[in-house]
Amino acid sequence: MTEAILLERERGLLTLRLNRPDKKNALTRAMYGRLAEALQQADSDPEINAVLISGSAECFTAGNDISDFLQQPPSDLDSPVFHFMLNLLECGKPVIAAVAGAAVGIGTTMLLHCDLVYVSHDARLRMPFVNLGLCPEFGSSLILPRLLGQARAAQLLLLGEGFSGEQAASWGIATEALGSGDAALSKAREMALRFDELPAQAVCISKQLMRAPDRQLLRKVIEEEGALFTQRLRSPEAVAALSKFFR
């Protein structure tokens, strides 16, 4: 079986590459568990200075694997998806993301917790939670209204409208938009490797200071969203919407 999460080390950089191309890198429980474990290990490894999360030059991730999601839905905050969320939130090392093609659901919300995000111009980002009978997750109900204002956040979270990589960069969701998926991957790797040249403790302390003011509030919101999200998974609206994928 092909490894769905590839771990690649290059000097002080650990790359976590989503590698499930036949399913558009859709995320399963096992993949969330692997990502959570890798983030935790990277955070405690003194030889790792940065973490890069990427997909391929054609697709970042289509979000949750619906079949896996329905067969084993997260039931509480001890589920692998929440371990991944909290380990990404708590990671003291810089986390960089490279995004090309589709970035759906958590494929977009995880970017809100990365320190640097490089996207292709034609990347397609979307958070269709309401469309699936669900609710926002991973702190997006707090972060997006603050970042974009209530009106634009409502377009993305209440209507589930998609947006491009160029829009993500202009709105501050991404650091920079580049011309192609290969260019986004290359730039993300280049910038991630720059952390090898910087004093590691100074970088980590600076990240801690930047994140500290909202850290506890954000964790509380993620937990509240998570509790409501797991409830919504069992609602008639969500069951009907998610079941359409198998008709």
Short mmCIF file of C-alpha atoms in Angstrom, two decimals:
data_model
loop_
_atom_site.label_atom_id
_atom_site.label_comp_id
_atom_site.label_asym_id
_atom_site.label_seq_id
_atom_site.Cartn_x
_atom_site.Cartn_y
_atom_site.Cartn_z
CA MET A 1 0.00 0.00 0.00
CA THR A 2 1.28 3.47 -0.88
CA GLU A 3 2.18 5.61 2.13
CA ALA A 4 -0.51 8.34 2.35
CA ILE A 5 1.75 10.73 4.31
CA LEU A 6 5.35 10.93 3.16
CA LEU A 7 7.92 12.27 5.63
CA GLU A 8 10.99 13.77 4.01
CA ARG A 9 13.95 15.31 5.86
CA GLU A 10 16.28 17.82 4.24
CA ARG A 11 18.77 19.44 6.58
CA GLY A 12 16.61 21.01 9.30
CA LEU A 13 13.38 20.78 7.34
CA LEU A 14 10.73 18.09 7.80
CA THR A 15 8.25 17.90 4.92
CA LEU A 16 4.87 16.22 5.46
CA ARG A 17 3.59 15.45 1.99
CA LEU A 18 0.02 14.32 1.40
CA ASN A 19 0.30 11.41 -1.02
CA ARG A 20 -3.07 9.99 -1.96
CA PRO A 21 -3.47 11.26 -5.55
CA ASP A 22 -6.23 8.82 -6.53
CA LYS A 23 -8.44 10.40 -3.83
CA LYS A 24 -7.23 13.99 -4.32
CA ASN A 25 -5.30 13.66 -1.06
CA ALA A 26 -8.54 13.34 0.94
CA LEU A 27 -7.71 12.92 4.62
CA THR A 28 -8.54 9.82 6.66
CA ARG A 29 -8.36 9.13 10.39
CA ALA A 30 -5.06 7.34 9.87
CA MET A 31 -3.63 10.31 7.97
CA TYR A 32 -4.67 12.75 10.69
CA GLY A 33 -3.03 10.49 13.26
CA ARG A 34 0.20 10.38 11.24
CA LEU A 35 0.24 14.15 10.78
CA ALA A 36 -0.40 14.75 14.48
CA GLU A 37 2.40 12.37 15.47
CA ALA A 38 4.85 13.90 13.00
CA LEU A 39 4.13 17.45 14.20
CA GLN A 40 4.63 16.42 17.80
CA GLN A 41 7.91 14.69 17.01
CA ALA A 42 9.17 17.63 14.94
CA ASP A 43 8.39 20.01 17.78
CA SER A 44 10.56 18.04 20.20
CA ASP A 45 13.41 17.29 17.75
CA PRO A 46 16.25 19.82 18.14
CA GLU A 47 17.49 18.96 14.65
CA ILE A 48 14.24 20.15 13.02
CA ASN A 49 13.95 23.90 12.47
CA ALA A 50 10.79 24.03 10.35
CA VAL A 51 7.92 21.90 9.03
CA LEU A 52 6.52 22.06 5.49
CA ILE A 53 3.05 20.68 4.71
CA SER A 54 2.38 20.07 1.02
CA GLY A 55 0.40 18.04 -1.45
CA SER A 56 1.30 17.75 -5.13
CA ALA A 57 1.63 20.42 -7.79
CA GLU A 58 -1.92 19.50 -8.87
CA CYS A 59 -3.79 19.13 -5.55
CA PHE A 60 -3.33 20.04 -1.90
CA THR A 61 -6.27 18.19 -0.38
CA ALA A 62 -9.97 17.66 -1.07
CA GLY A 63 -10.57 17.74 2.69
CA ASN A 64 -12.03 14.87 4.68
CA ASP A 65 -12.48 11.49 3.03
CA ILE A 66 -16.27 11.32 3.17
CA SER A 67 -16.48 7.51 3.26
CA ASP A 68 -13.93 7.26 6.08
CA PHE A 69 -15.63 10.19 7.83
CA LEU A 70 -19.05 8.52 7.80
CA GLN A 71 -17.77 5.09 8.78
CA GLN A 72 -15.80 6.42 11.76
CA PRO A 73 -16.97 9.96 12.50
CA PRO A 74 -15.06 11.89 15.17
CA SER A 75 -17.04 11.46 18.36
CA ASP A 76 -15.11 13.69 20.74
CA LEU A 77 -12.00 15.83 21.11
CA ASP A 78 -9.86 12.70 21.50
CA SER A 79 -10.29 11.86 17.81
CA PRO A 80 -7.28 11.92 15.43
CA VAL A 81 -8.51 15.02 13.58
CA PHE A 82 -8.56 17.03 16.82
CA HIS A 83 -5.12 15.70 17.79
CA PHE A 84 -3.89 17.06 14.45
CA MET A 85 -5.59 20.43 15.03
CA LEU A 86 -4.16 20.87 18.51
CA ASN A 87 -0.66 19.70 17.56
CA LEU A 88 -0.60 22.18 14.69
CA LEU A 89 -1.93 24.92 16.95
CA GLU A 90 0.69 24.16 19.62
CA CYS A 91 3.67 23.58 17.30
CA GLY A 92 6.49 25.85 18.39
CA LYS A 93 8.48 25.45 15.17
CA PRO A 94 7.62 27.47 12.04
CA VAL A 95 5.08 25.65 9.85
CA ILE A 96 4.99 26.45 6.13
CA ALA A 97 2.31 25.30 3.67
CA ALA A 98 2.51 24.86 -0.10
CA VAL A 99 -0.90 24.83 -1.79
CA ALA A 100 -1.84 24.06 -5.38
CA GLY A 101 -5.16 22.96 -6.84
CA ALA A 102 -7.98 22.12 -4.45
CA ALA A 103 -7.81 23.02 -0.76
CA VAL A 104 -11.22 22.11 0.65
CA GLY A 105 -12.55 22.29 4.21
CA ILE A 106 -9.71 21.63 6.62
CA GLY A 107 -7.42 22.00 3.60
CA THR A 108 -8.18 25.71 3.92
CA THR A 109 -8.68 26.09 7.67
CA MET A 110 -5.31 24.50 8.50
CA LEU A 111 -3.65 27.32 6.55
CA LEU A 112 -4.92 29.78 9.17
CA HIS A 113 -2.51 28.14 11.64
CA CYS A 114 0.56 28.02 9.41
CA ASP A 115 3.19 30.73 9.65
CA LEU A 116 3.91 31.06 5.93
CA VAL A 117 1.57 29.94 3.13
CA TYR A 118 2.46 29.84 -0.58
CA VAL A 119 -0.31 29.15 -3.08
CA SER A 120 -0.61 28.86 -6.83
CA HIS A 121 -2.64 31.56 -8.59
CA ASP A 122 -5.22 29.01 -9.65
CA ALA A 123 -5.51 27.23 -6.29
CA ARG A 124 -9.17 26.67 -5.40
CA LEU A 125 -9.93 27.14 -1.72
CA ARG A 126 -13.31 26.52 -0.13
CA MET A 127 -14.91 25.84 3.26
CA PRO A 128 -18.27 24.20 2.41
CA PHE A 129 -19.20 23.29 5.97
CA VAL A 130 -22.71 24.76 5.95
CA ASN A 131 -23.34 23.23 2.51
CA LEU A 132 -22.74 19.82 4.11
CA GLY A 133 -24.99 20.51 7.09
CA LEU A 134 -21.98 21.12 9.33
CA CYS A 135 -20.41 24.18 10.99
CA PRO A 136 -17.01 25.93 10.86
CA GLU A 137 -14.03 24.21 12.47
CA PHE A 138 -10.39 24.71 13.43
CA GLY A 139 -10.99 28.21 14.80
CA SER A 140 -12.20 29.58 11.47
CA SER A 141 -15.31 31.16 13.04
CA LEU A 142 -12.98 33.33 15.14
CA ILE A 143 -10.06 33.94 12.79
CA LEU A 144 -11.84 34.75 9.53
CA PRO A 145 -14.16 37.54 10.78
CA ARG A 146 -11.15 39.15 12.47
CA LEU A 147 -8.99 38.82 9.38
CA LEU A 148 -11.51 39.59 6.65
CA GLY A 149 -14.39 41.38 8.38
CA GLN A 150 -17.85 39.96 9.03
CA ALA A 151 -19.20 40.47 5.50
CA ARG A 152 -16.48 38.63 3.61
CA ALA A 153 -16.22 35.93 6.30
CA ALA A 154 -19.98 35.35 5.88
CA GLN A 155 -19.47 34.76 2.14
CA LEU A 156 -16.94 32.08 2.91
CA LEU A 157 -18.50 30.45 5.98
CA LEU A 158 -22.27 31.00 5.60
CA LEU A 159 -22.48 30.58 1.83
CA GLY A 160 -19.46 28.32 1.41
CA GLU A 161 -18.15 30.34 -1.53
CA GLY A 162 -14.81 29.38 -3.00
CA PHE A 163 -11.90 31.69 -3.74
CA SER A 164 -8.63 31.63 -5.66
CA GLY A 165 -5.02 31.58 -4.58
CA GLU A 166 -4.68 35.20 -5.70
CA GLN A 167 -7.60 36.18 -3.47
CA ALA A 168 -6.13 34.21 -0.55
CA ALA A 169 -2.91 36.22 -0.84
CA SER A 170 -4.67 39.57 -1.21
CA TRP A 171 -6.83 38.84 1.88
CA GLY A 172 -3.90 37.77 4.06
CA ILE A 173 -4.81 34.07 4.21
CA ALA A 174 -1.69 33.29 2.14
CA THR A 175 1.74 34.89 2.17
CA GLU A 176 2.16 34.92 -1.61
CA ALA A 177 0.48 33.61 -4.76
CA LEU A 178 2.70 32.24 -7.52
CA GLY A 179 2.09 31.32 -11.12
CA SER A 180 1.95 27.53 -10.86
CA GLY A 181 1.75 24.66 -8.44
CA ASP A 182 5.42 23.83 -9.02
CA ALA A 183 6.34 27.45 -8.30
CA ALA A 184 4.36 27.44 -5.05
CA LEU A 185 6.04 24.21 -3.91
CA SER A 186 9.48 25.50 -4.83
CA LYS A 187 9.02 28.84 -3.07
CA ALA A 188 7.63 27.17 0.06
CA ARG A 189 10.63 24.82 0.23
CA GLU A 190 13.06 27.69 -0.36
CA MET A 191 11.54 29.79 2.43
CA ALA A 192 11.28 26.84 4.81
CA LEU A 193 14.98 26.07 4.39
CA ARG A 194 15.83 29.65 5.34
CA PHE A 195 15.05 28.73 8.94
CA ASP A 196 18.26 26.65 8.90
CA GLU A 197 20.16 29.93 8.64
CA LEU A 198 18.41 31.65 11.55
CA PRO A 199 18.92 31.27 15.32
CA ALA A 200 16.40 28.54 16.14
CA GLN A 201 15.53 29.64 19.67
CA ALA A 202 15.02 33.24 18.59
CA VAL A 203 12.62 32.07 15.89
CA CYS A 204 10.62 29.89 18.29
CA ILE A 205 10.41 32.61 20.95
CA SER A 206 9.26 35.12 18.35
CA LYS A 207 6.55 32.75 17.12
CA GLN A 208 5.45 32.12 20.71
CA LEU A 209 5.14 35.86 21.35
CA MET A 210 3.17 36.40 18.14
CA ARG A 211 0.74 33.60 18.93
CA ALA A 212 0.41 34.07 22.70
CA PRO A 213 -2.35 36.74 22.91
CA ASP A 214 -5.01 34.56 21.24
CA ARG A 215 -3.71 31.10 22.05
CA GLN A 216 -6.05 30.18 24.90
CA LEU A 217 -9.08 31.79 23.28
CA LEU A 218 -8.37 30.02 20.01
CA ARG A 219 -8.04 26.64 21.73
CA LYS A 220 -11.37 27.25 23.50
CA VAL A 221 -13.08 28.15 20.20
CA ILE A 222 -11.63 25.08 18.47
CA GLU A 223 -13.01 22.87 21.23
CA GLU A 224 -16.44 24.55 21.08
CA GLU A 225 -16.56 24.27 17.28
CA GLY A 226 -15.44 20.63 17.55
CA ALA A 227 -18.22 19.73 19.97
CA LEU A 228 -20.84 21.31 17.71
CA PHE A 229 -19.27 19.79 14.58
CA THR A 230 -19.51 16.26 15.99
CA GLN A 231 -23.14 16.90 16.94
CA ARG A 232 -23.91 18.21 13.46
CA LEU A 233 -22.45 15.07 11.87
CA ARG A 234 -25.42 13.14 13.26
CA SER A 235 -28.02 15.72 12.26
CA PRO A 236 -30.56 14.93 9.51
CA GLU A 237 -29.19 17.84 7.44
CA ALA A 238 -25.64 16.52 7.50
CA VAL A 239 -26.62 12.88 6.94
CA ALA A 240 -28.68 13.89 3.89
CA ALA A 241 -25.96 16.15 2.46
CA LEU A 242 -23.10 13.70 2.99
CA SER A 243 -25.10 10.73 1.69
CA LYS A 244 -25.39 12.43 -1.71
CA PHE A 245 -21.72 11.56 -2.34
CA PHE A 246 -22.68 7.87 -2.60
CA ARG A 247 -25.70 8.10 -4.89
#
